[in-house]
Coordinates of C-alpha atoms in Angstrom, one line a residue:
Chain A
M1 CA 128.7 86.1 155.9
K2 CA 125.8 83.8 155.2
P3 CA 123.1 84.0 157.9
D4 CA 122.7 80.7 159.6
G5 CA 120.1 78.6 157.9
E6 CA 119.7 81.0 155.0
S7 CA 118.4 78.9 152.1
F8 CA 119.6 79.2 148.5
D9 CA 116.2 80.3 147.4
S10 CA 116.0 83.2 149.9
Y11 CA 119.5 84.3 148.9
V12 CA 118.5 84.4 145.2
A13 CA 115.4 86.3 146.1
A14 CA 117.4 88.9 148.0
D15 CA 120.4 89.3 145.7
G16 CA 119.2 88.2 142.3
A17 CA 118.3 91.6 141.0
A18 CA 121.6 93.1 142.2
L19 CA 123.5 90.2 140.5
L20 CA 121.8 90.9 137.2
R21 CA 122.6 94.7 137.5
F22 CA 126.2 93.8 138.2
T23 CA 126.5 91.4 135.3
Y24 CA 124.5 93.5 132.8
A25 CA 126.6 96.6 133.7
L26 CA 129.7 94.4 132.9
T27 CA 128.5 92.9 129.7
G28 CA 125.8 95.2 128.2
D29 CA 124.1 92.1 126.9
H30 CA 120.8 90.8 128.4
H31 CA 121.2 87.2 127.1
L32 CA 124.8 87.0 128.3
A33 CA 124.1 88.6 131.6
E34 CA 121.3 86.2 132.4
D35 CA 123.3 83.2 131.2
L36 CA 126.3 84.2 133.3
V37 CA 124.2 84.8 136.4
Q38 CA 122.3 81.5 136.1
E39 CA 125.5 79.6 135.5
A40 CA 127.2 81.1 138.6
L41 CA 124.1 80.5 140.7
V42 CA 124.0 76.8 139.6
T43 CA 127.6 76.5 140.7
V44 CA 126.9 78.0 144.1
H45 CA 123.8 75.9 144.5
R46 CA 125.9 72.8 144.2
R47 CA 128.3 74.0 146.9
W48 CA 125.7 75.9 149.1
S49 CA 126.5 74.2 152.4
R50 CA 130.2 75.1 152.0
V51 CA 129.9 78.7 150.8
D52 CA 130.3 81.4 153.4
R53 CA 129.8 84.6 151.4
P54 CA 127.6 83.7 148.5
G55 CA 127.4 87.3 147.1
A56 CA 131.2 87.5 146.7
Y57 CA 131.4 83.9 145.5
V58 CA 128.8 84.4 142.7
R59 CA 130.3 87.7 141.5
K60 CA 133.7 86.1 141.3
A61 CA 132.2 83.1 139.4
V62 CA 130.5 85.6 137.0
L63 CA 133.8 87.3 136.3
R64 CA 135.7 84.1 135.8
Q65 CA 133.1 82.7 133.4
Y66 CA 133.1 86.0 131.5
L67 CA 136.8 85.7 131.0
S68 CA 136.9 82.0 130.2
W69 CA 138.2 81.0 126.8
R70 CA 135.3 78.8 126.1
R71 CA 132.8 81.5 126.5
R72 CA 134.9 83.9 124.3
R73 CA 134.9 81.3 121.6
S74 CA 131.2 80.5 121.7
S75 CA 129.3 83.6 122.6
G76 CA 131.1 86.4 120.8
E77 CA 132.6 89.8 121.6
V78 CA 130.3 92.4 120.4
P79 CA 127.8 93.9 122.9
A80 CA 128.3 97.0 121.0
A81 CA 124.7 98.2 121.1
D82 CA 123.2 97.9 124.6
D83 CA 119.9 96.1 124.5
V84 CA 117.5 98.7 125.8
R85 CA 117.4 102.3 124.6
F86 CA 115.4 105.1 126.1
E87 CA 113.7 107.6 123.8
P88 CA 115.7 110.9 124.0
V89 CA 113.8 113.8 125.4
S90 CA 116.1 116.5 124.2
S91 CA 118.9 116.9 121.7
D92 CA 121.4 117.1 124.6
H93 CA 120.1 113.8 125.9
A94 CA 120.2 112.3 122.4
D95 CA 123.8 113.4 122.1
A96 CA 124.6 111.8 125.5
L97 CA 123.0 108.6 124.4
A98 CA 124.8 108.6 121.1
D99 CA 128.1 109.2 123.0
Q100 CA 127.3 106.3 125.3
D101 CA 126.6 104.0 122.4
A102 CA 129.9 105.0 120.8
L103 CA 131.7 104.4 124.0
A104 CA 130.0 101.0 124.4
A105 CA 131.0 100.1 120.9
L106 CA 134.6 101.0 121.6
L107 CA 134.6 99.1 124.9
A108 CA 133.4 96.0 123.0
T109 CA 136.6 96.1 120.9
L110 CA 138.8 95.7 123.9
P111 CA 139.9 92.3 125.1
R112 CA 137.7 91.0 127.9
Q113 CA 140.4 91.3 130.6
Q114 CA 140.7 95.0 129.9
R115 CA 136.9 95.4 129.9
A116 CA 136.6 93.6 133.2
V117 CA 139.3 95.7 134.9
L118 CA 137.7 99.0 133.7
F119 CA 134.3 97.8 134.9
L120 CA 135.6 96.9 138.4
R121 CA 137.5 100.2 138.7
F122 CA 134.9 102.6 137.4
Y123 CA 131.7 100.8 138.5
Q124 CA 132.7 98.9 141.6
D125 CA 135.4 101.5 142.6
L126 CA 137.8 98.7 143.5
D127 CA 141.5 99.3 143.9
D128 CA 144.0 97.3 141.8
A129 CA 144.8 94.8 144.6
A130 CA 141.1 94.0 145.1
I131 CA 140.6 93.7 141.3
G132 CA 143.6 91.4 141.1
E133 CA 142.1 89.1 143.8
L134 CA 138.8 88.9 141.9
L135 CA 140.4 88.1 138.6
G136 CA 143.2 85.9 139.8
C137 CA 146.1 88.2 138.8
S138 CA 148.6 90.6 140.3
A139 CA 147.9 94.3 140.9
V140 CA 150.7 95.1 138.5
T141 CA 148.8 93.1 135.8
V142 CA 145.6 94.9 136.6
R143 CA 147.3 98.3 136.2
G144 CA 148.7 97.1 132.8
Y145 CA 145.2 96.1 131.6
A146 CA 143.7 99.4 132.8
S147 CA 146.4 101.4 131.2
R148 CA 146.2 99.7 127.8
G149 CA 142.4 99.7 127.8
L150 CA 142.2 103.4 128.6
A151 CA 144.9 104.3 126.1
R152 CA 143.0 102.5 123.4
L153 CA 139.8 104.2 124.2
R154 CA 141.5 107.6 124.1
E155 CA 143.1 106.8 120.8
S156 CA 139.8 105.8 119.3
T157 CA 137.8 108.7 120.7
G158 CA 140.4 111.4 120.0
S159 CA 140.9 114.2 122.5
S160 CA 137.3 114.6 123.7
Y161 CA 137.8 112.7 126.9
V162 CA 141.2 114.2 127.8
R163 CA 140.3 117.9 127.9
N164 CA 142.2 118.5 131.1
G165 CA 145.2 116.5 130.1
R166 CA 145.1 114.1 133.1
T167 CA 145.2 110.4 132.7
S168 CA 143.7 107.7 135.0
Chain B
M1 CA 139.0 112.5 137.3
N2 CA 138.9 113.2 133.6
D3 CA 136.0 113.0 131.1
L4 CA 136.8 109.4 130.1
D5 CA 136.5 108.3 133.7
T6 CA 133.2 110.1 134.0
A7 CA 131.9 108.7 130.7
L8 CA 132.7 105.2 131.8
R9 CA 131.1 105.6 135.2
S10 CA 128.0 107.0 133.5
L11 CA 127.9 104.1 131.0
Y12 CA 128.1 101.5 133.6
T13 CA 125.5 103.2 135.8
G14 CA 123.2 103.6 132.9
R15 CA 123.5 99.9 132.0
A16 CA 122.8 98.8 135.6
D17 CA 119.6 100.9 135.5
R18 CA 118.5 98.9 132.4
A19 CA 119.3 95.4 133.7
P20 CA 116.9 92.5 133.4
S21 CA 114.4 92.4 136.3
G22 CA 115.2 88.8 137.2
H23 CA 111.6 88.0 138.3
D24 CA 111.9 84.4 136.9
L25 CA 115.6 84.0 137.9
L26 CA 115.0 81.4 140.6
D27 CA 112.9 79.1 138.4
A28 CA 115.5 79.4 135.6
V29 CA 118.3 78.5 138.0
H30 CA 116.5 75.4 139.3
D31 CA 115.7 74.3 135.8
R32 CA 119.3 74.7 134.7
A33 CA 120.5 73.0 137.9
R34 CA 118.4 69.9 137.0
R35 CA 119.9 69.8 133.5
D36 CA 123.4 70.4 134.9
R37 CA 123.0 67.4 137.3
R38 CA 122.1 65.2 134.4
R39 CA 124.9 66.3 132.2
R40 CA 127.5 65.9 135.0
M41 CA 126.3 62.4 135.7
I42 CA 126.7 61.4 132.1
A43 CA 130.0 63.3 131.7
A44 CA 131.3 61.6 134.8
V45 CA 130.5 58.1 133.5
L46 CA 131.7 59.0 130.1
S47 CA 135.1 60.2 131.4
V48 CA 135.5 56.9 133.2
V49 CA 134.7 55.0 130.0
L50 CA 137.1 57.1 128.0
L51 CA 139.9 56.4 130.6
A52 CA 139.0 52.7 130.4
G53 CA 138.8 52.5 126.6
A54 CA 141.3 53.3 123.9
G55 CA 141.8 56.9 123.2
G56 CA 139.4 59.7 124.1
L57 CA 137.9 62.9 122.9
G58 CA 140.0 65.4 124.7
T59 CA 138.4 68.8 124.7
A60 CA 136.0 68.0 121.9
L61 CA 133.2 67.6 124.4
L62 CA 132.1 70.9 125.9
L63 CA 129.2 71.1 128.2
R64 CA 127.3 74.3 128.1
P65 CA 123.9 75.3 129.5
E66 CA 121.4 76.5 126.8
E67 CA 118.2 78.3 126.7
N68 CA 115.0 76.4 126.4
R69 CA 112.1 78.0 124.6
T70 CA 109.3 76.0 123.1
L71 CA 108.3 77.0 119.6
R72 CA 104.9 76.4 118.0
F73 CA 104.5 73.6 115.6
A74 CA 104.8 74.5 111.9
D75 CA 103.5 72.6 109.0
G76 CA 106.4 70.6 107.6
T77 CA 104.6 68.3 105.2
A78 CA 106.4 69.7 102.2
V79 CA 109.9 68.9 103.5
T80 CA 111.8 65.9 104.8
R81 CA 113.1 64.7 108.1
P82 CA 115.1 61.5 108.8
G83 CA 113.3 58.2 108.6
P84 CA 112.1 56.6 111.8
A85 CA 114.0 54.0 113.8
P86 CA 113.1 50.5 112.4
I87 CA 112.3 49.1 115.9
R88 CA 110.0 49.7 118.8
V89 CA 111.1 49.3 122.4
G90 CA 108.2 48.0 124.6
W91 CA 109.8 48.2 128.0
M92 CA 112.1 50.6 129.8
P93 CA 112.8 50.5 133.6
D94 CA 110.5 52.5 135.9
G95 CA 111.2 56.1 136.7
Y96 CA 112.5 57.1 133.2
G97 CA 111.0 59.8 131.0
E98 CA 109.6 59.5 127.4
Q99 CA 111.6 57.8 124.7
E100 CA 113.5 60.2 122.4
V101 CA 114.9 59.0 119.1
Q102 CA 118.1 60.6 117.9
Y103 CA 119.2 60.1 114.3
L104 CA 122.9 59.4 114.5
G105 CA 123.8 58.9 110.8
P106 CA 122.8 56.8 107.8
D107 CA 121.0 53.7 109.1
A108 CA 121.7 54.5 112.8
W109 CA 119.4 55.6 115.5
A110 CA 119.3 55.8 119.3
I111 CA 116.2 55.5 121.4
E112 CA 117.0 57.2 124.7
V113 CA 115.4 57.6 128.0
F114 CA 116.6 59.6 131.1
R115 CA 115.9 59.5 134.8
E116 CA 116.4 62.7 136.8
D117 CA 116.9 61.5 140.3
P118 CA 119.0 59.5 140.8
A119 CA 120.4 60.5 137.4
A120 CA 120.6 57.7 134.8
A121 CA 120.4 57.2 131.1
L122 CA 119.5 54.2 128.9
A123 CA 119.8 54.0 125.1
V124 CA 118.9 51.4 122.6
Q125 CA 121.1 51.9 119.6
V126 CA 120.2 50.3 116.3
M127 CA 122.6 50.2 113.4
S128 CA 123.5 48.2 110.3
H129 CA 127.1 47.3 111.2
R130 CA 128.6 45.5 114.2
P131 CA 130.0 48.0 116.7
D132 CA 133.5 47.5 118.1
D133 CA 133.9 45.8 121.5
R134 CA 135.1 48.0 124.3
T135 CA 138.6 47.2 125.3
D136 CA 138.4 47.4 129.1
G137 CA 136.0 46.4 131.8
L138 CA 134.3 43.0 132.0
L139 CA 133.3 41.5 128.6
T140 CA 131.2 38.3 128.6
R141 CA 130.0 36.5 125.5
V142 CA 126.8 34.5 125.8
G143 CA 125.9 32.9 122.5
G144 CA 126.0 35.7 119.9
S145 CA 125.6 38.4 122.5
T146 CA 128.3 40.5 124.2
Y147 CA 127.8 41.9 127.7
Y148 CA 130.0 44.7 129.0
W149 CA 130.2 46.0 132.6
F150 CA 132.4 48.7 134.0
Q151 CA 132.2 49.6 137.7
P152 CA 134.5 52.5 138.6
G153 CA 135.8 53.2 142.1
S154 CA 133.7 55.4 144.3
G155 CA 134.3 59.1 143.8
D156 CA 134.7 61.9 146.3
T157 CA 131.4 61.6 148.3
T158 CA 131.7 65.2 149.4
D159 CA 131.5 66.4 145.8
P160 CA 128.7 64.8 143.8
S161 CA 130.2 66.2 140.6
K162 CA 133.0 63.7 141.0
S163 CA 130.9 60.6 141.5
S164 CA 130.5 58.2 138.7
G165 CA 128.1 55.3 138.1
P166 CA 128.4 51.9 136.5
F167 CA 128.3 51.4 132.8
A168 CA 126.5 48.3 131.4
E169 CA 126.0 47.2 127.8
L170 CA 124.5 44.5 125.7
T171 CA 125.3 44.1 122.0
Y172 CA 123.9 41.5 119.7
Q173 CA 122.7 41.0 116.1
R174 CA 118.9 41.0 116.0
R175 CA 118.7 40.0 112.4
P176 CA 120.9 40.2 109.3
G177 CA 121.9 43.8 108.8
Q178 CA 120.6 44.9 112.2
W179 CA 122.7 45.3 115.3
I180 CA 121.5 46.4 118.6
R181 CA 123.5 47.9 121.4
I182 CA 121.7 48.7 124.7
V183 CA 123.7 51.2 126.9
G184 CA 122.9 51.7 130.5
M185 CA 124.6 54.5 132.4
S186 CA 124.0 54.4 136.2
T187 CA 120.9 52.4 135.6
A188 CA 121.7 49.8 138.3
D189 CA 124.4 49.5 141.0
T190 CA 125.1 45.8 140.5
W191 CA 125.8 43.7 137.5
K192 CA 123.0 41.4 138.2
R193 CA 120.4 44.1 138.3
A194 CA 121.9 45.9 135.3
R195 CA 122.0 42.7 133.2
A196 CA 118.4 41.9 134.1
D197 CA 117.3 45.3 132.8
L198 CA 119.4 44.9 129.6
D199 CA 117.8 41.5 128.9
R200 CA 114.3 42.7 129.6
V201 CA 114.7 45.7 127.3
A202 CA 116.2 43.5 124.6
A203 CA 113.3 41.0 124.9
S204 CA 110.8 43.9 124.4
I205 CA 112.2 45.0 121.1
T206 CA 109.9 44.4 118.1
D207 CA 109.8 45.3 114.4
G208 CA 108.1 48.6 113.9
T209 CA 108.9 52.3 113.6
T210 CA 109.6 54.9 116.2
P211 CA 109.8 58.5 114.8
V212 CA 112.9 60.7 115.2
V213 CA 112.6 63.8 117.4
D214 CA 110.7 66.5 115.4
T215 CA 113.0 69.5 115.5
I216 CA 113.8 70.5 112.0
R217 CA 112.4 69.6 108.6
L218 CA 113.9 70.8 105.4
A219 CA 114.3 70.2 101.7
L220 CA 117.6 68.4 101.2
P221 CA 119.9 70.1 98.6
A222 CA 120.8 67.9 95.7
G223 CA 123.7 65.5 96.6
T224 CA 123.1 65.6 100.3
A225 CA 121.5 63.3 102.9
W226 CA 120.6 63.6 106.6
G227 CA 123.7 63.1 108.7
R228 CA 122.6 63.7 112.3
L229 CA 119.5 65.1 114.1
L230 CA 119.5 65.2 117.8
A231 CA 117.1 66.3 120.5
A232 CA 117.4 70.0 121.2
D233 CA 119.3 69.8 124.5
H234 CA 121.8 67.2 123.3
H235 CA 125.4 68.1 122.5
S236 CA 127.6 67.2 119.6
P237 CA 131.2 68.3 119.2
T238 CA 132.0 71.0 116.6
G239 CA 131.7 69.4 113.2
T240 CA 134.0 69.7 110.3
V241 CA 132.5 73.0 109.1
G242 CA 132.9 74.7 112.5
L243 CA 129.3 74.5 113.6
P244 CA 129.2 76.0 117.1
E245 CA 127.3 74.2 119.8
A246 CA 123.6 74.9 119.2
S247 CA 120.3 74.1 120.9
T248 CA 118.7 72.8 117.6
E249 CA 120.8 71.7 114.7
A250 CA 120.9 69.3 111.9
L251 CA 124.0 68.0 110.1
L252 CA 123.8 67.0 106.4
V253 CA 126.3 64.7 104.7
G254 CA 127.1 63.9 101.1
A255 CA 124.6 61.6 99.5
G256 CA 126.0 58.1 99.4
T257 CA 127.8 58.4 102.6
P258 CA 128.1 54.8 103.8
S259 CA 126.4 53.7 106.9
A260 CA 128.6 52.6 109.8
A261 CA 128.3 51.4 113.4
V262 CA 127.6 53.8 116.1
G263 CA 130.9 54.9 117.7
P264 CA 131.9 53.9 121.2
Y265 CA 131.6 57.5 122.5
D266 CA 128.2 58.2 120.9
L267 CA 126.3 58.0 124.2
P268 CA 123.0 59.3 125.6
Y269 CA 122.9 63.1 125.7
L270 CA 126.5 63.6 125.0
H271 CA 127.1 62.4 121.5
G272 CA 130.8 62.3 121.0
A273 CA 131.2 61.4 117.3
E274 CA 129.5 62.4 114.1
P275 CA 129.7 61.7 110.4
T276 CA 131.8 63.9 108.2
T277 CA 129.6 66.9 107.8
R278 CA 128.9 68.8 104.6
L279 CA 126.5 71.4 105.9
G280 CA 125.4 72.4 109.4
V281 CA 121.9 73.9 109.9
Q282 CA 121.4 75.7 113.2
I283 CA 118.2 77.3 114.6
V284 CA 118.8 80.4 116.6
D285 CA 117.1 83.4 118.1
R286 CA 117.0 86.2 115.5
G287 CA 118.0 88.7 118.1
G288 CA 120.5 86.5 119.8
A289 CA 124.3 86.4 120.0
A290 CA 124.8 83.9 117.2
V291 CA 123.2 86.3 114.7
R292 CA 124.6 89.5 116.2
N293 CA 128.1 88.2 116.2
L294 CA 128.3 87.2 112.6
P295 CA 130.0 90.4 111.4
S296 CA 132.5 90.2 114.3
E297 CA 133.3 86.6 113.4
A298 CA 134.0 87.6 109.9
A299 CA 136.1 90.7 110.9
R300 CA 138.1 89.1 113.7
K301 CA 141.8 89.4 113.3
P302 CA 144.3 86.6 114.0
D303 CA 145.1 88.2 117.5
G304 CA 141.5 87.7 118.4
T305 CA 140.5 91.4 118.4
V306 CA 137.8 92.9 116.4
P307 CA 138.3 96.2 114.5
P308 CA 136.7 99.2 116.0
G309 CA 133.4 100.1 114.4
T310 CA 132.4 96.5 113.6
L311 CA 128.7 96.7 114.3
P312 CA 126.5 93.7 115.3
L313 CA 123.9 92.4 112.9
T314 CA 120.6 93.7 114.2
E315 CA 118.3 92.8 111.5
I316 CA 118.3 89.9 109.0
P317 CA 117.2 90.9 105.5
P318 CA 114.2 88.9 104.3
E319 CA 116.3 87.5 101.5
G320 CA 119.1 86.4 103.9
L321 CA 122.7 87.3 104.2
L322 CA 125.9 85.5 103.3
V323 CA 128.9 86.0 105.5
T324 CA 132.4 84.7 104.8
I325 CA 134.4 83.6 107.8
R326 CA 137.8 82.5 106.8
T327 CA 137.4 79.2 104.9
T328 CA 133.7 78.8 105.6
V329 CA 130.5 80.7 104.8
A330 CA 127.5 81.2 106.9
F331 CA 124.1 82.0 105.4
V332 CA 121.6 83.5 107.8
H333 CA 117.9 83.7 107.0
P334 CA 114.6 84.2 108.9
V335 CA 112.7 81.0 109.5
E336 CA 109.5 81.0 107.5
G337 CA 106.4 81.4 109.7
D338 CA 108.3 82.1 112.9
D339 CA 109.0 85.7 114.0
R340 CA 111.7 84.8 116.5
A341 CA 113.7 82.1 114.7
A342 CA 116.5 82.3 112.2
V343 CA 118.5 79.6 110.5
I344 CA 122.2 79.7 110.0
V345 CA 123.6 77.3 107.4
R346 CA 127.4 76.8 107.5
L347 CA 129.6 75.0 105.0
R348 CA 133.0 75.2 103.4
A349 CA 133.4 78.2 101.2
D350 CA 134.8 75.9 98.4
D351 CA 131.8 73.5 98.5
P352 CA 129.7 73.7 95.3
L353 CA 126.6 74.1 97.5
A354 CA 128.0 77.4 98.8
D355 CA 125.9 79.2 96.2
L356 CA 123.5 81.9 97.2
G357 CA 120.5 80.4 95.3
T358 CA 121.0 76.9 96.8
L359 CA 121.5 78.2 100.3
R360 CA 118.5 80.5 100.1
A361 CA 116.3 77.6 98.8
L362 CA 117.5 75.4 101.7
A363 CA 116.9 78.1 104.3
E364 CA 113.5 79.0 102.9
S365 CA 112.5 75.3 103.2
V366 CA 113.3 75.0 106.9
R367 CA 110.3 74.3 109.1
L368 CA 110.4 73.8 112.9
G369 CA 108.8 71.0 114.7
P370 CA 107.4 70.9 118.2
D371 CA 110.6 69.6 119.6
A372 CA 112.7 72.5 118.3
R373 CA 114.4 74.9 120.7
L374 CA 116.0 78.3 119.9
G375 CA 119.7 78.6 120.3
P376 CA 121.2 81.8 121.7

């Protein structure tokens, strides 16, 4: 709930960094993350007096914008290489980073709905019903997106991620 | 949990650790909110005009926030830019910003001013042909002048985005071969006041020159002419060669394209019509999405997906790169003298100008002016 009298500016000061982490984790693209967060905050700014839970509202707005057809048409689909890269300190670390780059590149080939579902499941630890509420679809649809997305990632990576034979 | 689950969690967590800091987030949001209020005011009035008039633009007008980075001035004396507007406007109402001149096509310009709060826009359009009358609202003819006034009903006062302001216009022939249309959007809340402003602006117009916004200068390829040049934060619908919305762009037309009246939906800030384009020239960030996504645009399948392994373009070769995207080509090249900007030239693949040498010469000639802004 929004504390009584909380101003928009104080909300952004408190939650802005977390919003950017959320959105960058979703997109892997600095420019896109900043653009989505700024757009969502402008939306909540217009409606500030009527918004009860700004954190949830903004995150929902970010997701909806990310999935909108207009944004897909204009800003592209390939955050394949994440923007910032640390220098590897060991060959194991370098291998891990290379794997992450490869996984990020594969994720980028999935349709955005599948990417959003996987993000909400594995980063936010939300269940299918909660994901469906955020994305405006049913839990059954969410399970379908997750299943297809994971299947495609497994096909593309081979058996390396399915060593124990279990599926998500 | 299997290894893929773990890998995904690790990927997302790693990304979150590398997120932007957001130290200037609040300033950026307030800046964007100001631009958003201006766009929504103009879009609200425009939507009323479209409903009132014949036809409309449907989904051709897309409003999108853009980045806004100032570039340093570059010497452009060796290349051209559109000629100045052939008039000077001596008076604009109080509270408006500086005059900006948009080049709307052969022999057509708009001198525009904006007010932030309350949001309003005023444009003096000069053209060589008589524009069409609007088909609804109140039309009054006084001598050779036509006045137009449209006052929509009040909108939802609890949602400012749905409010719309009055639309006032004065059209007249200033001299043979020169027509003026003065457009006022939310400039006054009564016809009496709006007309007084229109008349006073008209009375202040004199012969002279007012230069066009200085965003892009370039050497025109043979057989082309300047088609449109707008201020960096204005919007134009996607042209005939599929130019995406950009922060700084120029449209070139075939030489000899006849001049025409400014269209009824070519309004301040949201320019809803453009001449048939032969080439689009777009200024973007070298590391931004427009450049990175060129390979994926070229590789995209009909179902919208991109084949695995399609890597983004991370570095533009100094000699440029030609990418074929279905029936168009895009040539991307660094902008001379600017280490952040790139130019993307787009045209039909079957156009005789879609030749590597011609496109490279055009791209190498591009110089940015002080009014340029990088696109994403």
